[in-house]
Amino acid sequence: MAFDIDMIKSTYASYKEKVDKARELVGRPLSHSEKILYAHLWDELPNQAFERGKSYVDFAPDRIACQDATAQMALLQFMQAGKKKVAVPTTVHCDHLIQAKVGAEIDLKNALDQSSEVFKFLESVSNKYGIGFWKPGAGIIHQVVLENYAFPGGMMIGTDSHTVNAGGLGMVAIGVGGADAVDVMAGMAWELKWPKLIGVKLTGKMNGWTASKDVILKVADILTVKGGTGAIVEYFGDGAKSISCTGKGTICNMGAEIGATTSTFGYDESMDRYLRATGRAEVADAANEIAEYLTGDQEVYDNPEKYFDQVIEIDLNELKPHLNGPFTPDLGTMVGAEMHQKATENGWPLDIEWGLIGSCTNSSYEDLTRAESIARQAVEKKIKPKAELGINPGSEQIRFTAERDGILNTFENLGALIFTNACGPCIGQWARYNDPKNAPKNTIIHSFNRNFAKRADGNPNTHAFVASPEIVAAMAISGRLDFDPTKDKLINEDGEEVLLDPPVGIELPENGFDVEDAGYQEPVADGSGVEVVVDPASDRLQLLTPFEPITGNVNGAKLLIKAFGKCTTDHISMAGPWLRFRGHLDNISNNMLIGAVNAFNQKTNFVKNQITGEYGAVPDTARAYKAAGVPTVVIGDHNYGEGSSREHAAMEPRHLGVIAVIVKSFARIHETNLKKQGMLGLTFVNENDYDLIQEDDTFNFIDLEDFAPNQPLTVELVHKDGSKDVISLNHTYNENQIEWFRAGSALNLIKQQNS
């Protein structure tokens, strides 16, 4: 079934005219990414050429996707926007609030019991406002989107950073905060700074143990976690065409880990095959009619140095399997000898306790078959796994088909746990039964996208490494981090030496995909009679109170915390058990910055209250300042807010009285989220000024009343001894974004305009 086929055909109908006009204005050939951007301008037909990395541009995305953890706050905000129905096709997917513990059936039942209030809220809001609803157990948002909604040349946004997964089907798909999604739901333009372009030329063809996952693990190692910031990564070349559609999705998915705005591939035969296999032949036929407009111009790919801001070339013939980690997704190591050396030098535990396969990154049919081909060998060759193994299928369609084809049975014969079609351990929803929260150092390996400290199981001592599903399977069977499946032998139950054969995958099921109940619920045609009830006494859901604007030249603001080193959205607003409060701003604010390291004592969740002189938890200290009417400031290092799109990491500080976050540099989504919530996201003009910040500092914003685009702000630091420093701070606010600030939030402005 092809959802929203009329919208897709309408998008394609004007594609040629828009791209041709853009090519004329720019005066040169266009990349695939540029074609999509110019074809989705809010003003319809292009009328000017935009400057990469500088021009703020309004876009008209084709659709929106929200997962249950972020949808709560997004929809609570949309309910205030004064609209009767969403303006573009929108879906909600229940995949984050399901814990992996003992197995799919019991885990799903427990989730339905524990989070019924939230699921009912999301279902009723979806019904009321014309939103498609995917029930708990239907699958992981990005796999479901790839199977049902993504289409070549389209533009979508989603309230999850891994929305970029849809680039595997030729989209420009971008992760955003809920407030951005609300703009588009309300029929307004969506603003984005015109991205720079990074080209990745792929030559050759993968072989042996190398998988599509290794492409992005290598790119992450090259670019680091912030190397893609402000850019779209576009993959091209004969090597790109040799990769399956879901393999392309894997590569695009982890582009979020290098800070990229998104990643994408041009339309090719693998996408045509995937569309037809997933029941969307009508979309494939429509795409084929304008196929040359759904990929980059050949001149761009023949001479990439002329058209991209940066070019990386990877020979797939030479690419080897990688393991990235621990604690960061960009630390790449080749399997085998190199890993043995690094692990020994750094004290990484070599024994693997768990192998986990799944997540939105690697839970397709092809992923499962490649891993199953390794598991089958272990069963047939009588090799007993040394580590535990867990599997999260990507969707009910994949789970049903994999069960039909005997794939899941192979894993079960190996002793693996089959979890629900949901995120599970990837986002901290893992009840690891044999691992207390402060267990000794240990190693796990998974096919997920992120491996920050505490990410999977809440244990800071767990060393998590990212790899392809087949490498995860082989490593779990061997039980060793330094195992090299290309040459190392294993001892089976008969005492024989056994060498594993390279994995064999099936791109698409030979007998087609099948499913009895995919888990989709269509909204009613007229939702005006649907009542959305939020219990005032609920600890899970809370109606929002608009933020008050920050006015005048703010004086007397106190330092709340000076964060040391990496401070991701996991540090600012943890997931795991805190997911249950994602619809209740006041309750979830009790996790604000509890994972951030205080630069003055190297402790987490332990900061000084300048009013009392006592030390306490960050949220408690913030509440004390707020009660006293004292605004606060947060200081951070580079790439502050790296990771998830969760806008709670911006809403919580705003709710607890933080007026400004001042850092060396921001991750893109988090900076936008701060702007949307009507607070200041500022960067040091001189990075060394970070060192001037002292524990008892007071901040006076001297010229905030003159806040204007392209004009730095000045802050006076008053130290405990009475001495002062004056520092200059940059910002990237344009006139519209300053209007958000003046109104108190972007949502406040929408409400004003709608009234």
mmCIF file of C-alpha atoms in Angstrom, residues 91-411:
data_model
loop_
_atom_site.group_PDB
_atom_site.id
_atom_site.type_symbol
_atom_site.label_atom_id
_atom_site.label_comp_id
_atom_site.label_asym_id
_atom_site.label_seq_id
_atom_site.Cartn_x
_atom_site.Cartn_y
_atom_site.Cartn_z
ATOM 1 C CA THR A 91 2.542 9.946 11.953
ATOM 2 C CA VAL A 92 3.205 8.920 15.559
ATOM 3 C CA HIS A 93 5.130 5.722 16.325
ATOM 4 C CA CYS A 94 5.147 3.999 19.731
ATOM 5 C CA ASP A 95 8.617 2.473 19.958
ATOM 6 C CA HIS A 96 10.544 4.112 22.825
ATOM 7 C CA LEU A 97 8.428 3.259 25.862
ATOM 8 C CA ILE A 98 8.864 -0.515 25.617
ATOM 9 C CA GLN A 99 11.512 -2.018 27.849
ATOM 10 C CA ALA A 100 13.553 -5.041 26.771
ATOM 11 C CA LYS A 101 13.785 -7.514 29.611
ATOM 12 C CA VAL A 102 12.569 -11.082 29.235
ATOM 13 C CA GLY A 103 11.160 -11.305 25.701
ATOM 14 C CA ALA A 104 8.771 -9.722 23.233
ATOM 15 C CA GLU A 105 5.376 -10.933 24.433
ATOM 16 C CA ILE A 106 5.790 -10.215 28.149
ATOM 17 C CA ASP A 107 7.763 -7.005 27.606
ATOM 18 C CA LEU A 108 5.087 -5.580 25.306
ATOM 19 C CA LYS A 109 2.326 -6.488 27.765
ATOM 20 C CA ASN A 110 4.208 -4.775 30.569
ATOM 21 C CA ALA A 111 4.687 -1.640 28.454
ATOM 22 C CA LEU A 112 0.975 -1.538 27.605
ATOM 23 C CA ASP A 113 0.166 -1.772 31.312
ATOM 24 C CA GLN A 114 2.739 0.734 32.522
ATOM 25 C CA SER A 115 2.346 3.365 29.799
ATOM 26 C CA SER A 116 -1.322 2.962 28.885
ATOM 27 C CA GLU A 117 -2.047 6.566 29.888
ATOM 28 C CA VAL A 118 0.571 7.891 27.469
ATOM 29 C CA PHE A 119 -0.393 5.559 24.626
ATOM 30 C CA LYS A 120 -4.076 6.505 25.004
ATOM 31 C CA PHE A 121 -3.147 10.190 24.996
ATOM 32 C CA LEU A 122 -1.094 9.826 21.810
ATOM 33 C CA GLU A 123 -3.837 7.768 20.165
ATOM 34 C CA SER A 124 -6.556 10.292 21.010
ATOM 35 C CA VAL A 125 -4.501 13.322 19.944
ATOM 36 C CA SER A 126 -3.622 11.543 16.695
ATOM 37 C CA ASN A 127 -7.292 10.796 16.093
ATOM 38 C CA LYS A 128 -8.333 14.349 16.831
ATOM 39 C CA TYR A 129 -5.812 16.062 14.569
ATOM 40 C CA GLY A 130 -5.646 13.654 11.610
ATOM 41 C CA ILE A 131 -2.387 11.909 12.501
ATOM 42 C CA GLY A 132 -1.582 8.318 11.540
ATOM 43 C CA PHE A 133 -0.945 6.201 14.666
ATOM 44 C CA TRP A 134 1.387 3.195 14.837
ATOM 45 C CA LYS A 135 0.593 1.142 17.917
ATOM 46 C CA PRO A 136 3.140 -0.237 20.416
ATOM 47 C CA GLY A 137 4.839 -3.253 18.860
ATOM 48 C CA ALA A 138 4.335 -2.025 15.279
ATOM 49 C CA GLY A 139 8.024 -1.280 14.966
ATOM 50 C CA ILE A 140 10.821 1.236 15.237
ATOM 51 C CA ILE A 141 9.859 4.596 13.767
ATOM 52 C CA HIS A 142 12.619 4.869 11.147
ATOM 53 C CA GLN A 143 12.265 1.319 9.861
ATOM 54 C CA VAL A 144 8.489 1.799 9.611
ATOM 55 C CA VAL A 145 9.000 5.103 7.783
ATOM 56 C CA LEU A 146 11.397 3.469 5.322
ATOM 57 C CA GLU A 147 8.914 0.667 4.665
ATOM 58 C CA ASN A 148 5.841 2.871 4.290
ATOM 59 C CA TYR A 149 6.449 6.585 3.828
ATOM 60 C CA ALA A 150 9.918 7.490 2.541
ATOM 61 C CA PHE A 151 10.119 8.297 -1.168
ATOM 62 C CA PRO A 152 12.948 9.404 -3.489
ATOM 63 C CA GLY A 153 13.396 13.155 -3.748
ATOM 64 C CA GLY A 154 11.109 13.928 -0.824
ATOM 65 C CA MET A 155 11.751 16.103 2.218
ATOM 66 C CA MET A 156 10.620 15.152 5.688
ATOM 67 C CA ILE A 157 11.336 16.172 9.256
ATOM 68 C CA GLY A 158 10.985 14.050 12.362
ATOM 69 C CA THR A 159 11.233 14.539 16.112
ATOM 70 C CA ASP A 160 14.137 12.140 16.379
ATOM 71 C CA SER A 161 17.719 12.695 15.249
ATOM 72 C CA HIS A 162 17.742 9.427 13.308
ATOM 73 C CA THR A 163 14.986 10.615 10.985
ATOM 74 C CA VAL A 164 17.960 10.832 8.599
ATOM 75 C CA ASN A 165 17.556 7.073 8.065
ATOM 76 C CA ALA A 166 15.117 7.878 5.224
ATOM 77 C CA GLY A 167 18.071 9.162 3.186
ATOM 78 C CA GLY A 168 18.516 5.520 2.279
ATOM 79 C CA LEU A 169 15.468 5.930 0.050
ATOM 80 C CA GLY A 170 16.741 9.158 -1.491
ATOM 81 C CA MET A 171 15.128 11.699 0.808
ATOM 82 C CA VAL A 172 16.419 14.761 2.595
ATOM 83 C CA ALA A 173 15.121 13.726 6.011
ATOM 84 C CA ILE A 174 16.097 15.836 8.996
ATOM 85 C CA GLY A 175 15.794 15.418 12.746
ATOM 86 C CA VAL A 176 14.254 18.368 14.585
ATOM 87 C CA GLY A 177 12.870 19.353 17.942
ATOM 88 C CA GLY A 178 9.138 19.170 18.571
ATOM 89 C CA ALA A 179 8.688 22.932 18.204
ATOM 90 C CA ASP A 180 10.022 22.750 14.632
ATOM 91 C CA ALA A 181 7.552 19.972 13.900
ATOM 92 C CA VAL A 182 4.735 22.062 15.367
ATOM 93 C CA ASP A 183 5.515 24.850 12.883
ATOM 94 C CA VAL A 184 5.008 22.486 9.956
ATOM 95 C CA MET A 185 1.996 20.765 11.523
ATOM 96 C CA ALA A 186 0.454 24.216 11.870
ATOM 97 C CA GLY A 187 0.935 24.984 8.187
ATOM 98 C CA MET A 188 3.907 27.276 8.580
ATOM 99 C CA ALA A 189 7.301 27.315 6.894
ATOM 100 C CA TRP A 190 10.205 25.401 8.397
ATOM 101 C CA GLU A 191 13.485 27.278 8.598
ATOM 102 C CA LEU A 192 16.954 25.812 8.049
ATOM 103 C CA LYS A 193 20.339 27.315 7.346
ATOM 104 C CA TRP A 194 21.273 26.244 3.807
ATOM 105 C CA PRO A 195 23.634 23.322 4.402
ATOM 106 C CA LYS A 196 27.163 22.839 3.193
ATOM 107 C CA LEU A 197 27.839 19.686 1.155
ATOM 108 C CA ILE A 198 30.162 16.811 1.936
ATOM 109 C CA GLY A 199 30.529 14.280 -0.860
ATOM 110 C CA VAL A 200 31.486 10.673 -0.164
ATOM 111 C CA LYS A 201 32.545 8.825 -3.297
ATOM 112 C CA LEU A 202 32.239 5.070 -2.959
ATOM 113 C CA THR A 203 34.114 2.861 -5.392
ATOM 114 C CA GLY A 204 34.340 -0.926 -5.652
ATOM 115 C CA LYS A 205 32.065 -3.379 -3.889
ATOM 116 C CA MET A 206 31.933 -4.785 -0.379
ATOM 117 C CA ASN A 207 32.969 -8.371 0.120
ATOM 118 C CA GLY A 208 33.456 -10.948 2.851
ATOM 119 C CA TRP A 209 32.727 -9.661 6.342
ATOM 120 C CA THR A 210 32.465 -6.000 5.341
ATOM 121 C CA ALA A 211 28.974 -4.453 5.552
ATOM 122 C CA SER A 212 27.276 -1.132 4.892
ATOM 123 C CA LYS A 213 27.707 -0.369 8.597
ATOM 124 C CA ASP A 214 31.455 -0.268 8.066
ATOM 125 C CA VAL A 215 31.077 2.580 5.586
ATOM 126 C CA ILE A 216 29.590 4.929 8.167
ATOM 127 C CA LEU A 217 31.886 3.661 10.921
ATOM 128 C CA LYS A 218 34.801 4.631 8.682
ATOM 129 C CA VAL A 219 33.251 8.010 7.801
ATOM 130 C CA ALA A 220 32.619 8.716 11.500
ATOM 131 C CA ASP A 221 36.241 7.894 12.256
ATOM 132 C CA ILE A 222 37.339 10.368 9.555
ATOM 133 C CA LEU A 223 34.950 13.246 10.306
ATOM 134 C CA THR A 224 34.490 12.804 14.106
ATOM 135 C CA VAL A 225 31.288 13.557 15.987
ATOM 136 C CA LYS A 226 31.179 17.181 14.853
ATOM 137 C CA GLY A 227 32.767 16.980 11.400
ATOM 138 C CA GLY A 228 29.440 16.931 9.593
ATOM 139 C CA THR A 229 27.851 19.821 11.481
ATOM 140 C CA GLY A 230 25.917 22.141 9.193
ATOM 141 C CA ALA A 231 26.343 19.858 6.178
ATOM 142 C CA ILE A 232 24.479 17.265 4.147
ATOM 143 C CA VAL A 233 26.543 14.185 3.383
ATOM 144 C CA GLU A 234 25.807 12.889 -0.114
ATOM 145 C CA TYR A 235 27.012 9.441 -1.167
ATOM 146 C CA PHE A 236 27.634 8.643 -4.813
ATOM 147 C CA GLY A 237 29.661 6.474 -7.179
ATOM 148 C CA ASP A 238 29.448 2.913 -8.444
ATOM 149 C CA GLY A 239 30.033 1.667 -4.921
ATOM 150 C CA ALA A 240 26.947 3.524 -3.717
ATOM 151 C CA LYS A 241 24.815 1.847 -6.372
ATOM 152 C CA SER A 242 26.041 -1.582 -5.232
ATOM 153 C CA ILE A 243 24.582 -1.131 -1.735
ATOM 154 C CA SER A 244 21.009 -2.188 -0.938
ATOM 155 C CA CYS A 245 18.353 0.346 0.002
ATOM 156 C CA THR A 246 18.310 -0.705 3.665
ATOM 157 C CA GLY A 247 22.114 -0.712 3.645
ATOM 158 C CA LYS A 248 21.975 2.878 2.449
ATOM 159 C CA GLY A 249 19.565 3.593 5.304
ATOM 160 C CA THR A 250 22.097 2.238 7.799
ATOM 161 C CA ILE A 251 24.760 4.580 6.440
ATOM 162 C CA CYS A 252 22.460 7.613 6.503
ATOM 163 C CA ASN A 253 21.140 6.737 9.950
ATOM 164 C CA MET A 254 24.492 7.070 11.664
ATOM 165 C CA GLY A 255 25.161 10.353 9.899
ATOM 166 C CA ALA A 256 23.505 11.792 13.011
ATOM 167 C CA GLU A 257 26.617 10.668 14.895
ATOM 168 C CA ILE A 258 28.856 13.018 12.903
ATOM 169 C CA GLY A 259 26.521 15.951 13.443
ATOM 170 C CA ALA A 260 25.370 16.065 9.810
ATOM 171 C CA THR A 261 22.126 17.832 8.969
ATOM 172 C CA THR A 262 21.266 14.686 7.039
ATOM 173 C CA SER A 263 22.743 12.175 4.587
ATOM 174 C CA THR A 264 21.356 10.884 1.325
ATOM 175 C CA PHE A 265 21.859 8.777 -1.804
ATOM 176 C CA GLY A 266 20.580 9.447 -5.313
ATOM 177 C CA TYR A 267 17.760 7.307 -6.667
ATOM 178 C CA ASP A 268 18.860 3.992 -8.174
ATOM 179 C CA GLU A 269 17.703 0.427 -8.901
ATOM 180 C CA SER A 270 18.051 -0.723 -5.284
ATOM 181 C CA MET A 271 15.436 1.852 -4.266
ATOM 182 C CA ASP A 272 13.151 0.756 -7.094
ATOM 183 C CA ARG A 273 13.447 -2.838 -5.883
ATOM 184 C CA TYR A 274 12.722 -1.872 -2.295
ATOM 185 C CA LEU A 275 9.687 0.236 -3.163
ATOM 186 C CA ARG A 276 8.174 -2.627 -5.147
ATOM 187 C CA ALA A 277 8.973 -5.203 -2.462
ATOM 188 C CA THR A 278 7.219 -3.048 0.156
ATOM 189 C CA GLY A 279 4.038 -2.669 -1.910
ATOM 190 C CA ARG A 280 4.769 0.733 -3.428
ATOM 191 C CA ALA A 281 5.120 0.003 -7.136
ATOM 192 C CA GLU A 282 3.044 3.108 -7.822
ATOM 193 C CA VAL A 283 5.699 5.257 -6.125
ATOM 194 C CA ALA A 284 8.487 3.514 -8.049
ATOM 195 C CA ASP A 285 6.688 4.078 -11.354
ATOM 196 C CA ALA A 286 6.228 7.771 -10.554
ATOM 197 C CA ALA A 287 9.875 8.128 -9.519
ATOM 198 C CA ASN A 288 11.094 6.450 -12.697
ATOM 199 C CA GLU A 289 9.330 9.094 -14.781
ATOM 200 C CA ILE A 290 11.644 11.786 -13.375
ATOM 201 C CA ALA A 291 14.563 9.561 -12.350
ATOM 202 C CA GLU A 292 17.283 11.936 -13.634
ATOM 203 C CA TYR A 293 15.916 14.649 -11.327
ATOM 204 C CA LEU A 294 16.115 12.353 -8.288
ATOM 205 C CA THR A 295 19.899 12.063 -8.289
ATOM 206 C CA GLY A 296 22.806 14.426 -8.730
ATOM 207 C CA ASP A 297 23.836 15.718 -12.155
ATOM 208 C CA GLN A 298 26.569 13.537 -13.653
ATOM 209 C CA GLU A 299 28.955 16.486 -13.933
ATOM 210 C CA VAL A 300 28.807 16.861 -10.141
ATOM 211 C CA TYR A 301 29.751 13.242 -9.566
ATOM 212 C CA ASP A 302 32.445 13.275 -12.280
ATOM 213 C CA ASN A 303 34.139 16.336 -10.747
ATOM 214 C CA PRO A 304 33.099 16.305 -7.075
ATOM 215 C CA GLU A 305 35.882 18.620 -5.877
ATOM 216 C CA LYS A 306 34.274 21.457 -7.865
ATOM 217 C CA TYR A 307 30.827 21.049 -6.323
ATOM 218 C CA PHE A 308 31.246 19.755 -2.753
ATOM 219 C CA ASP A 309 32.829 21.611 0.162
ATOM 220 C CA GLN A 310 34.669 18.446 1.135
ATOM 221 C CA VAL A 311 35.158 15.105 -0.606
ATOM 222 C CA ILE A 312 35.965 11.738 0.944
ATOM 223 C CA GLU A 313 36.701 8.663 -1.151
ATOM 224 C CA ILE A 314 36.333 5.117 0.144
ATOM 225 C CA ASP A 315 37.239 1.982 -1.813
ATOM 226 C CA LEU A 316 34.744 -0.666 -0.721
ATOM 227 C CA ASN A 317 37.054 -3.379 -2.048
ATOM 228 C CA GLU A 318 39.582 -2.430 0.626
ATOM 229 C CA LEU A 319 37.233 -1.523 3.483
ATOM 230 C CA LYS A 320 37.558 -3.804 6.514
ATOM 231 C CA PRO A 321 35.085 -4.531 9.321
ATOM 232 C CA HIS A 322 35.212 -1.923 12.083
ATOM 233 C CA LEU A 323 34.323 -1.597 15.747
ATOM 234 C CA ASN A 324 33.690 1.955 16.979
ATOM 235 C CA GLY A 325 33.948 2.900 20.628
ATOM 236 C CA PRO A 326 33.838 2.792 23.535
ATOM 237 C CA PHE A 327 31.886 5.814 24.827
ATOM 238 C CA THR A 328 31.866 7.624 21.485
ATOM 239 C CA PRO A 329 30.666 6.503 18.040
ATOM 240 C CA ASP A 330 33.576 8.011 16.114
ATOM 241 C CA LEU A 331 36.517 6.089 17.578
ATOM 242 C CA GLY A 332 37.119 3.545 14.830
ATOM 243 C CA THR A 333 39.175 0.373 15.133
ATOM 244 C CA MET A 334 39.550 -2.507 12.686
ATOM 245 C CA VAL A 335 38.601 -5.925 14.038
ATOM 246 C CA GLY A 336 41.349 -8.288 15.118
ATOM 247 C CA ALA A 337 44.923 -7.287 15.861
ATOM 248 C CA GLU A 338 44.318 -3.531 15.919
ATOM 249 C CA MET A 339 41.505 -3.969 18.430
ATOM 250 C CA HIS A 340 43.632 -6.268 20.583
ATOM 251 C CA GLN A 341 46.370 -3.653 20.734
ATOM 252 C CA LYS A 342 44.046 -0.732 21.507
ATOM 253 C CA ALA A 343 42.029 -2.659 24.088
ATOM 254 C CA THR A 344 45.177 -3.815 25.868
ATOM 255 C CA GLU A 345 46.683 -0.331 25.902
ATOM 256 C CA ASN A 346 43.483 1.286 27.179
ATOM 257 C CA GLY A 347 42.318 -1.381 29.583
ATOM 258 C CA TRP A 348 39.115 -2.183 27.721
ATOM 259 C CA PRO A 349 37.683 -5.519 28.917
ATOM 260 C CA LEU A 350 38.250 -8.123 26.200
ATOM 261 C CA ASP A 351 35.515 -10.496 27.331
ATOM 262 C CA ILE A 352 32.133 -9.654 25.768
ATOM 263 C CA GLU A 353 29.081 -10.148 27.974
ATOM 264 C CA TRP A 354 26.310 -9.204 25.519
ATOM 265 C CA GLY A 355 25.760 -8.859 21.805
ATOM 266 C CA LEU A 356 22.714 -6.836 20.715
ATOM 267 C CA ILE A 357 21.299 -6.701 17.176
ATOM 268 C CA GLY A 358 18.612 -4.278 16.052
ATOM 269 C CA SER A 359 17.697 -0.598 16.504
ATOM 270 C CA CYS A 360 16.559 1.747 13.744
ATOM 271 C CA THR A 361 20.074 1.441 12.325
ATOM 272 C CA ASN A 362 20.277 -2.287 11.661
ATOM 273 C CA SER A 363 17.016 -4.192 11.972
ATOM 274 C CA SER A 364 16.014 -4.774 8.357
ATOM 275 C CA TYR A 365 15.340 -8.159 6.785
ATOM 276 C CA GLU A 366 18.780 -8.091 5.165
ATOM 277 C CA ASP A 367 20.449 -7.263 8.495
ATOM 278 C CA LEU A 368 18.736 -10.168 10.222
ATOM 279 C CA THR A 369 19.594 -12.632 7.446
ATOM 280 C CA ARG A 370 23.278 -11.669 7.468
ATOM 281 C CA ALA A 371 23.470 -12.143 11.229
ATOM 282 C CA GLU A 372 21.374 -15.324 11.022
ATOM 283 C CA SER A 373 23.809 -16.834 8.533
ATOM 284 C CA ILE A 374 26.462 -16.599 11.265
ATOM 285 C CA ALA A 375 24.129 -17.870 13.986
ATOM 286 C CA ARG A 376 23.147 -20.824 11.775
ATOM 287 C CA GLN A 377 26.780 -21.814 11.394
ATOM 288 C CA ALA A 378 27.235 -21.766 15.159
ATOM 289 C CA VAL A 379 24.226 -24.062 15.587
ATOM 290 C CA GLU A 380 25.286 -26.419 12.790
ATOM 291 C CA LYS A 381 28.953 -26.482 13.824
ATOM 292 C CA LYS A 382 28.111 -26.987 17.518
ATOM 293 C CA ILE A 383 29.664 -23.754 18.759
ATOM 294 C CA LYS A 384 28.237 -22.588 22.061
ATOM 295 C CA PRO A 385 28.070 -18.764 22.324
ATOM 296 C CA LYS A 386 30.231 -17.250 25.044
ATOM 297 C CA ALA A 387 28.048 -14.129 25.365
ATOM 298 C CA GLU A 388 24.326 -13.448 25.624
ATOM 299 C CA LEU A 389 22.547 -12.368 22.439
ATOM 300 C CA GLY A 390 19.473 -10.141 22.030
ATOM 301 C CA ILE A 391 17.497 -9.290 18.877
ATOM 302 C CA ASN A 392 15.119 -6.371 18.172
ATOM 303 C CA PRO A 393 13.326 -6.752 14.803
ATOM 304 C CA GLY A 394 12.700 -3.406 13.095
ATOM 305 C CA SER A 395 8.987 -3.770 12.458
ATOM 306 C CA GLU A 396 6.130 -6.219 12.795
ATOM 307 C CA GLN A 397 6.356 -6.779 9.038
ATOM 308 C CA ILE A 398 9.992 -7.785 9.371
ATOM 309 C CA ARG A 399 9.362 -9.868 12.497
ATOM 310 C CA PHE A 400 6.447 -11.734 10.892
ATOM 311 C CA THR A 401 8.397 -12.380 7.678
ATOM 312 C CA ALA A 402 11.548 -13.408 9.560
ATOM 313 C CA GLU A 403 9.552 -15.818 11.695
ATOM 314 C CA ARG A 404 7.858 -17.266 8.596
ATOM 315 C CA ASP A 405 11.244 -17.808 6.955
ATOM 316 C CA GLY A 406 12.801 -19.511 10.012
ATOM 317 C CA ILE A 407 15.262 -16.715 10.735
ATOM 318 C CA LEU A 408 14.104 -16.032 14.277
ATOM 319 C CA ASN A 409 14.041 -19.756 15.010
ATOM 320 C CA THR A 410 17.774 -19.949 14.253
ATOM 321 C CA PHE A 411 18.514 -17.205 16.766
#
